Amino acid sequence: MLLPSPPPSPPPSPPPSPPLPIIASPMPPFPPLEPSAFSPPPPGSDFPFCRCNRTMGITPFTLANTIRVSQGPRGTIYTFDVVSEAPIDPFNSCANSLLYKAEFASRAVCRRAVANTYINGDRRAPQFDRQFNVQKIVKIGMAPGPPGTVVGTIGFELDASGPCPTLEQMCDIAGGSCVYALFDYTKLCCPLGFNIRPV
């Protein structure tokens, strides 16, 4: 008795096709960064010589570049407008701060240069840090306002007979521009800035 022939074997499967090459499309160019509203201070030291956040614009305060000049009983008074600005990071703890003090980089020879300091026109005793050569205006106590508004003034009266009778001399560490730091009450926020020379 003849047995039936087995069915033919299926043809072999074709080899798999090679994978298609992955061609990365070029990334679109990043848009240019918007220019900062806060001008950078001149490069230099580690002023204000403490552990605090020195990022410009981290608090809602800056000083206007226009410096008013008047005559006081002992010398020239230089007055800075304190301007409220929108902080660069509204969720940072520094963004909701009050202004406690302003520090200005100075020189050792200018230790006795300041006859008086002023907060909103009220006369205060000068303070000078002899370790780091820093002029200070403390207990300012200003709160932020709408962005772009002047919330107060601070100033120095430089003794006409003293070692540094002009602001350019007192701030000589930056070639005549005043490098400053504005502290909040925690002293953990101290954004830097600088002012042009008064005209």
PDB file of C-alpha atoms in Angstrom:
ATOM      1  CA  MET A   1       0.000   0.000   0.000  1.00  0.00           C
ATOM      2  CA  LEU A   2       1.467   3.316  -1.075  1.00  0.00           C
ATOM      3  CA  LEU A   3       1.593   6.070   1.539  1.00  0.00           C
ATOM      4  CA  PRO A   4       0.669   9.621   0.483  1.00  0.00           C
ATOM      5  CA  SER A   5       3.598  11.937  -0.178  1.00  0.00           C
ATOM      6  CA  PRO A   6       4.239  14.552   2.555  1.00  0.00           C
ATOM      7  CA  PRO A   7       3.224  18.112   1.701  1.00  0.00           C
ATOM      8  CA  PRO A   8       6.009  20.251   0.293  1.00  0.00           C
ATOM      9  CA  SER A   9       7.946  22.407   2.792  1.00  0.00           C
ATOM     10  CA  PRO A  10       7.049  26.125   2.788  1.00  0.00           C
ATOM     11  CA  PRO A  11       9.582  28.354   1.072  1.00  0.00           C
ATOM     12  CA  PRO A  12      12.102  29.967   3.454  1.00  0.00           C
ATOM     13  CA  SER A  13      11.216  33.397   4.825  1.00  0.00           C
ATOM     14  CA  PRO A  14      13.050  36.283   3.185  1.00  0.00           C
ATOM     15  CA  PRO A  15      15.764  37.906   5.333  1.00  0.00           C
ATOM     16  CA  PRO A  16      14.597  40.906   7.368  1.00  0.00           C
ATOM     17  CA  SER A  17      15.037  44.263   5.754  1.00  0.00           C
ATOM     18  CA  PRO A  18      17.817  46.409   7.209  1.00  0.00           C
ATOM     19  CA  PRO A  19      16.538  49.142   9.548  1.00  0.00           C
ATOM     20  CA  LEU A  20      16.082  52.528   8.022  1.00  0.00           C
ATOM     21  CA  PRO A  21      18.774  55.005   9.058  1.00  0.00           C
ATOM     22  CA  ILE A  22      17.679  57.587  11.614  1.00  0.00           C
ATOM     23  CA  ILE A  23      18.480  61.029  10.374  1.00  0.00           C
ATOM     24  CA  ALA A  24      18.298  63.644  13.112  1.00  0.00           C
ATOM     25  CA  SER A  25      16.634  66.794  11.988  1.00  0.00           C
ATOM     26  CA  PRO A  26      18.488  69.946  12.956  1.00  0.00           C
ATOM     27  CA  MET A  27      17.243  71.658  16.112  1.00  0.00           C
ATOM     28  CA  PRO A  28      15.641  75.017  15.537  1.00  0.00           C
ATOM     29  CA  PRO A  29      17.780  77.880  16.780  1.00  0.00           C
ATOM     30  CA  PHE A  30      17.006  79.130  20.278  1.00  0.00           C
ATOM     31  CA  PRO A  31      15.481  82.576  20.377  1.00  0.00           C
ATOM     32  CA  PRO A  32      17.840  85.275  21.586  1.00  0.00           C
ATOM     33  CA  LEU A  33      17.689  86.061  25.282  1.00  0.00           C
ATOM     34  CA  GLU A  34      15.915  89.200  26.239  1.00  0.00           C
ATOM     35  CA  PRO A  35      18.281  91.856  27.529  1.00  0.00           C
ATOM     36  CA  SER A  36      18.248  92.112  31.316  1.00  0.00           C
ATOM     37  CA  ALA A  37      16.596  95.104  32.908  1.00  0.00           C
ATOM     38  CA  PHE A  38      19.375  95.102  35.496  1.00  0.00           C
ATOM     39  CA  SER A  39      22.783  96.295  34.334  1.00  0.00           C
ATOM     40  CA  PRO A  40      25.661  94.123  35.575  1.00  0.00           C
ATOM     41  CA  PRO A  41      28.118  95.671  38.008  1.00  0.00           C
ATOM     42  CA  PRO A  42      31.769  95.900  37.051  1.00  0.00           C
ATOM     43  CA  PRO A  43      33.775  92.700  37.587  1.00  0.00           C
ATOM     44  CA  GLY A  44      35.938  92.547  40.660  1.00  0.00           C
ATOM     45  CA  SER A  45      35.882  91.408  44.237  1.00  0.00           C
ATOM     46  CA  ASP A  46      33.595  89.259  46.347  1.00  0.00           C
ATOM     47  CA  PHE A  47      31.714  92.293  47.633  1.00  0.00           C
ATOM     48  CA  PRO A  48      29.681  92.377  49.852  1.00  0.00           C
ATOM     49  CA  PHE A  49      31.909  89.746  51.507  1.00  0.00           C
ATOM     50  CA  CYS A  50      29.197  87.536  53.012  1.00  0.00           C
ATOM     51  CA  ARG A  51      27.134  84.465  52.153  1.00  0.00           C
ATOM     52  CA  CYS A  52      24.019  85.842  50.502  1.00  0.00           C
ATOM     53  CA  ASN A  53      22.228  85.780  47.156  1.00  0.00           C
ATOM     54  CA  ARG A  54      23.896  88.489  45.055  1.00  0.00           C
ATOM     55  CA  THR A  55      21.792  87.882  41.930  1.00  0.00           C
ATOM     56  CA  MET A  56      20.711  91.153  40.379  1.00  0.00           C
ATOM     57  CA  GLY A  57      16.938  91.575  40.460  1.00  0.00           C
ATOM     58  CA  ILE A  58      16.323  88.853  43.043  1.00  0.00           C
ATOM     59  CA  THR A  59      14.627  91.380  45.371  1.00  0.00           C
ATOM     60  CA  PRO A  60      12.151  94.085  44.349  1.00  0.00           C
ATOM     61  CA  PHE A  61      14.637  96.951  44.892  1.00  0.00           C
ATOM     62  CA  THR A  62      17.300  98.770  42.906  1.00  0.00           C
ATOM     63  CA  LEU A  63      18.819 102.257  42.878  1.00  0.00           C
ATOM     64  CA  ALA A  64      18.176 104.701  40.061  1.00  0.00           C
ATOM     65  CA  ASN A  65      21.214 105.689  38.026  1.00  0.00           C
ATOM     66  CA  THR A  66      20.342 109.373  38.373  1.00  0.00           C
ATOM     67  CA  ILE A  67      22.034 110.743  41.480  1.00  0.00           C
ATOM     68  CA  ARG A  68      20.843 114.083  42.824  1.00  0.00           C
ATOM     69  CA  VAL A  69      23.466 116.455  44.210  1.00  0.00           C
ATOM     70  CA  SER A  70      22.805 119.184  46.780  1.00  0.00           C
ATOM     71  CA  GLN A  71      24.692 121.118  49.420  1.00  0.00           C
ATOM     72  CA  GLY A  72      24.515 120.124  53.076  1.00  0.00           C
ATOM     73  CA  PRO A  73      25.838 121.768  56.261  1.00  0.00           C
ATOM     74  CA  ARG A  74      29.154 119.887  56.082  1.00  0.00           C
ATOM     75  CA  GLY A  75      29.561 119.014  52.431  1.00  0.00           C
ATOM     76  CA  THR A  76      27.899 117.634  49.308  1.00  0.00           C
ATOM     77  CA  ILE A  77      24.836 115.405  49.678  1.00  0.00           C
ATOM     78  CA  TYR A  78      24.381 112.632  47.104  1.00  0.00           C
ATOM     79  CA  THR A  79      20.827 111.252  47.013  1.00  0.00           C
ATOM     80  CA  PHE A  80      19.797 107.958  45.413  1.00  0.00           C
ATOM     81  CA  ASP A  81      16.197 107.088  44.499  1.00  0.00           C
ATOM     82  CA  VAL A  82      15.175 103.606  45.676  1.00  0.00           C
ATOM     83  CA  VAL A  83      13.122 102.095  42.860  1.00  0.00           C
ATOM     84  CA  SER A  84      10.779  99.124  43.154  1.00  0.00           C
ATOM     85  CA  GLU A  85      11.092  96.589  40.326  1.00  0.00           C
ATOM     86  CA  ALA A  86       9.411  93.270  39.587  1.00  0.00           C
ATOM     87  CA  PRO A  87      11.774  90.552  40.905  1.00  0.00           C
ATOM     88  CA  ILE A  88      13.167  88.144  38.341  1.00  0.00           C
ATOM     89  CA  ASP A  89      11.834  85.111  40.268  1.00  0.00           C
ATOM     90  CA  PRO A  90       8.526  85.831  42.017  1.00  0.00           C
ATOM     91  CA  PHE A  91       8.621  82.417  43.750  1.00  0.00           C
ATOM     92  CA  ASN A  92      11.987  83.011  45.405  1.00  0.00           C
ATOM     93  CA  SER A  93      11.886  83.937  49.093  1.00  0.00           C
ATOM     94  CA  CYS A  94      13.853  87.101  48.279  1.00  0.00           C
ATOM     95  CA  ALA A  95      11.016  88.380  46.088  1.00  0.00           C
ATOM     96  CA  ASN A  96       8.778  89.388  49.007  1.00  0.00           C
ATOM     97  CA  SER A  97      11.357  91.194  51.087  1.00  0.00           C
ATOM     98  CA  LEU A  98      11.707  94.574  52.747  1.00  0.00           C
ATOM     99  CA  LEU A  99      14.803  96.699  52.284  1.00  0.00           C
ATOM    100  CA  TYR A 100      16.959  96.663  55.408  1.00  0.00           C
ATOM    101  CA  LYS A 101      20.316  98.166  54.447  1.00  0.00           C
ATOM    102  CA  ALA A 102      22.517  99.343  51.588  1.00  0.00           C
ATOM    103  CA  GLU A 103      26.257  98.737  51.465  1.00  0.00           C
ATOM    104  CA  PHE A 104      28.657 100.614  49.168  1.00  0.00           C
ATOM    105  CA  ALA A 105      32.164  99.408  48.311  1.00  0.00           C
ATOM    106  CA  SER A 106      34.645 102.088  49.351  1.00  0.00           C
ATOM    107  CA  ARG A 107      38.304 102.547  50.368  1.00  0.00           C
ATOM    108  CA  ALA A 108      40.103 102.472  53.695  1.00  0.00           C
ATOM    109  CA  VAL A 109      41.146 106.099  53.353  1.00  0.00           C
ATOM    110  CA  CYS A 110      37.461 107.084  53.133  1.00  0.00           C
ATOM    111  CA  ARG A 111      36.597 105.747  56.606  1.00  0.00           C
ATOM    112  CA  ARG A 112      35.799 109.234  57.931  1.00  0.00           C
ATOM    113  CA  ALA A 113      34.529 110.644  54.644  1.00  0.00           C
ATOM    114  CA  VAL A 114      30.795 110.459  55.426  1.00  0.00           C
ATOM    115  CA  ALA A 115      29.473 113.201  57.694  1.00  0.00           C
ATOM    116  CA  ASN A 116      25.858 111.964  57.621  1.00  0.00           C
ATOM    117  CA  THR A 117      23.650 109.435  55.913  1.00  0.00           C
ATOM    118  CA  TYR A 118      20.012 110.057  55.006  1.00  0.00           C
ATOM    119  CA  ILE A 119      16.885 107.913  54.705  1.00  0.00           C
ATOM    120  CA  ASN A 120      13.960 109.772  53.130  1.00  0.00           C
ATOM    121  CA  GLY A 121      15.633 113.027  54.146  1.00  0.00           C
ATOM    122  CA  ASP A 122      16.072 112.017  57.801  1.00  0.00           C
ATOM    123  CA  ARG A 123      19.638 112.343  59.019  1.00  0.00           C
ATOM    124  CA  ARG A 124      21.365 109.234  60.410  1.00  0.00           C
ATOM    125  CA  ALA A 125      24.835 108.557  61.786  1.00  0.00           C
ATOM    126  CA  PRO A 126      27.282 107.073  59.268  1.00  0.00           C
ATOM    127  CA  GLN A 127      28.549 103.502  59.566  1.00  0.00           C
ATOM    128  CA  PHE A 128      31.776 102.126  58.107  1.00  0.00           C
ATOM    129  CA  ASP A 129      32.991  98.515  58.112  1.00  0.00           C
ATOM    130  CA  ARG A 130      36.734  98.790  58.728  1.00  0.00           C
ATOM    131  CA  GLN A 131      37.379  95.135  57.926  1.00  0.00           C
ATOM    132  CA  PHE A 132      36.009  95.286  54.385  1.00  0.00           C
ATOM    133  CA  ASN A 133      36.011  99.058  53.677  1.00  0.00           C
ATOM    134  CA  VAL A 134      32.251  99.322  53.212  1.00  0.00           C
ATOM    135  CA  GLN A 135      29.998 102.343  53.761  1.00  0.00           C
ATOM    136  CA  LYS A 136      26.590 101.390  55.193  1.00  0.00           C
ATOM    137  CA  ILE A 137      23.103 102.834  55.464  1.00  0.00           C
ATOM    138  CA  VAL A 138      21.093 100.593  57.813  1.00  0.00           C
ATOM    139  CA  LYS A 139      17.521 100.169  59.087  1.00  0.00           C
ATOM    140  CA  ILE A 140      16.045 101.565  55.884  1.00  0.00           C
ATOM    141  CA  GLY A 141      12.708  99.769  56.294  1.00  0.00           C
ATOM    142  CA  MET A 142      11.232 100.331  52.816  1.00  0.00           C
ATOM    143  CA  ALA A 143       8.502  98.147  51.303  1.00  0.00           C
ATOM    144  CA  PRO A 144       8.141  97.445  47.574  1.00  0.00           C
ATOM    145  CA  GLY A 145       5.610  99.289  45.450  1.00  0.00           C
ATOM    146  CA  PRO A 146       4.349  98.980  41.882  1.00  0.00           C
ATOM    147  CA  PRO A 147       7.188  98.251  39.427  1.00  0.00           C
ATOM    148  CA  GLY A 148       8.999 101.376  38.322  1.00  0.00           C
ATOM    149  CA  THR A 149       7.946 103.546  41.243  1.00  0.00           C
ATOM    150  CA  VAL A 150      10.258 105.374  43.636  1.00  0.00           C
ATOM    151  CA  VAL A 151       9.596 104.073  47.160  1.00  0.00           C
ATOM    152  CA  GLY A 152      12.097 106.284  48.997  1.00  0.00           C
ATOM    153  CA  THR A 153      15.545 107.842  49.001  1.00  0.00           C
ATOM    154  CA  ILE A 154      18.884 107.211  50.664  1.00  0.00           C
ATOM    155  CA  GLY A 155      21.961 109.410  50.607  1.00  0.00           C
ATOM    156  CA  PHE A 156      25.415 110.351  51.816  1.00  0.00           C
ATOM    157  CA  GLU A 157      26.735 113.719  52.932  1.00  0.00           C
ATOM    158  CA  LEU A 158      30.477 113.744  52.291  1.00  0.00           C
ATOM    159  CA  ASP A 159      32.572 115.993  54.491  1.00  0.00           C
ATOM    160  CA  ALA A 160      34.061 118.797  52.374  1.00  0.00           C
ATOM    161  CA  SER A 161      37.207 118.765  54.541  1.00  0.00           C
ATOM    162  CA  GLY A 162      37.424 114.976  54.701  1.00  0.00           C
ATOM    163  CA  PRO A 163      39.644 112.545  52.805  1.00  0.00           C
ATOM    164  CA  CYS A 164      37.030 111.726  50.126  1.00  0.00           C
ATOM    165  CA  PRO A 165      34.867 114.816  49.548  1.00  0.00           C
ATOM    166  CA  THR A 166      33.242 113.529  46.324  1.00  0.00           C
ATOM    167  CA  LEU A 167      31.281 110.401  45.508  1.00  0.00           C
ATOM    168  CA  GLU A 168      33.755 109.500  42.762  1.00  0.00           C
ATOM    169  CA  GLN A 169      36.508 109.381  45.375  1.00  0.00           C
ATOM    170  CA  MET A 170      34.456 107.467  47.946  1.00  0.00           C
ATOM    171  CA  CYS A 171      33.555 104.825  45.337  1.00  0.00           C
ATOM    172  CA  ASP A 172      36.991 104.754  43.738  1.00  0.00           C
ATOM    173  CA  ILE A 173      37.132 100.946  43.930  1.00  0.00           C
ATOM    174  CA  ALA A 174      35.026 100.843  40.721  1.00  0.00           C
ATOM    175  CA  GLY A 175      36.667 103.771  38.964  1.00  0.00           C
ATOM    176  CA  GLY A 176      34.131 106.255  40.252  1.00  0.00           C
ATOM    177  CA  SER A 177      30.991 104.131  39.845  1.00  0.00           C
ATOM    178  CA  CYS A 178      29.396 103.084  43.124  1.00  0.00           C
ATOM    179  CA  VAL A 179      29.091  99.321  43.514  1.00  0.00           C
ATOM    180  CA  TYR A 180      26.368  98.553  46.052  1.00  0.00           C
ATOM    181  CA  ALA A 181      24.402  95.698  47.607  1.00  0.00           C
ATOM    182  CA  LEU A 182      20.827  95.973  48.881  1.00  0.00           C
ATOM    183  CA  PHE A 183      20.019  93.647  51.802  1.00  0.00           C
ATOM    184  CA  ASP A 184      16.703  92.382  53.071  1.00  0.00           C
ATOM    185  CA  TYR A 185      16.047  91.804  56.784  1.00  0.00           C
ATOM    186  CA  THR A 186      17.208  88.178  56.675  1.00  0.00           C
ATOM    187  CA  LYS A 187      20.541  89.347  55.181  1.00  0.00           C
ATOM    188  CA  LEU A 188      20.339  86.312  52.886  1.00  0.00           C
ATOM    189  CA  CYS A 189      19.364  88.423  49.865  1.00  0.00           C
ATOM    190  CA  CYS A 190      21.879  91.046  48.729  1.00  0.00           C
ATOM    191  CA  PRO A 191      21.536  91.807  45.008  1.00  0.00           C
ATOM    192  CA  LEU A 192      24.371  93.840  43.511  1.00  0.00           C
ATOM    193  CA  GLY A 193      24.155  96.925  41.364  1.00  0.00           C
ATOM    194  CA  PHE A 194      26.165  99.939  40.356  1.00  0.00           C
ATOM    195  CA  ASN A 195      25.503 103.591  39.667  1.00  0.00           C
ATOM    196  CA  ILE A 196      26.981 105.839  37.045  1.00  0.00           C
ATOM    197  CA  ARG A 197      28.958 108.845  38.189  1.00  0.00           C
ATOM    198  CA  PRO A 198      26.844 111.850  39.072  1.00  0.00           C
ATOM    199  CA  VAL A 199      26.833 114.616  36.493  1.00  0.00           C
TER     200      VAL A 199
END
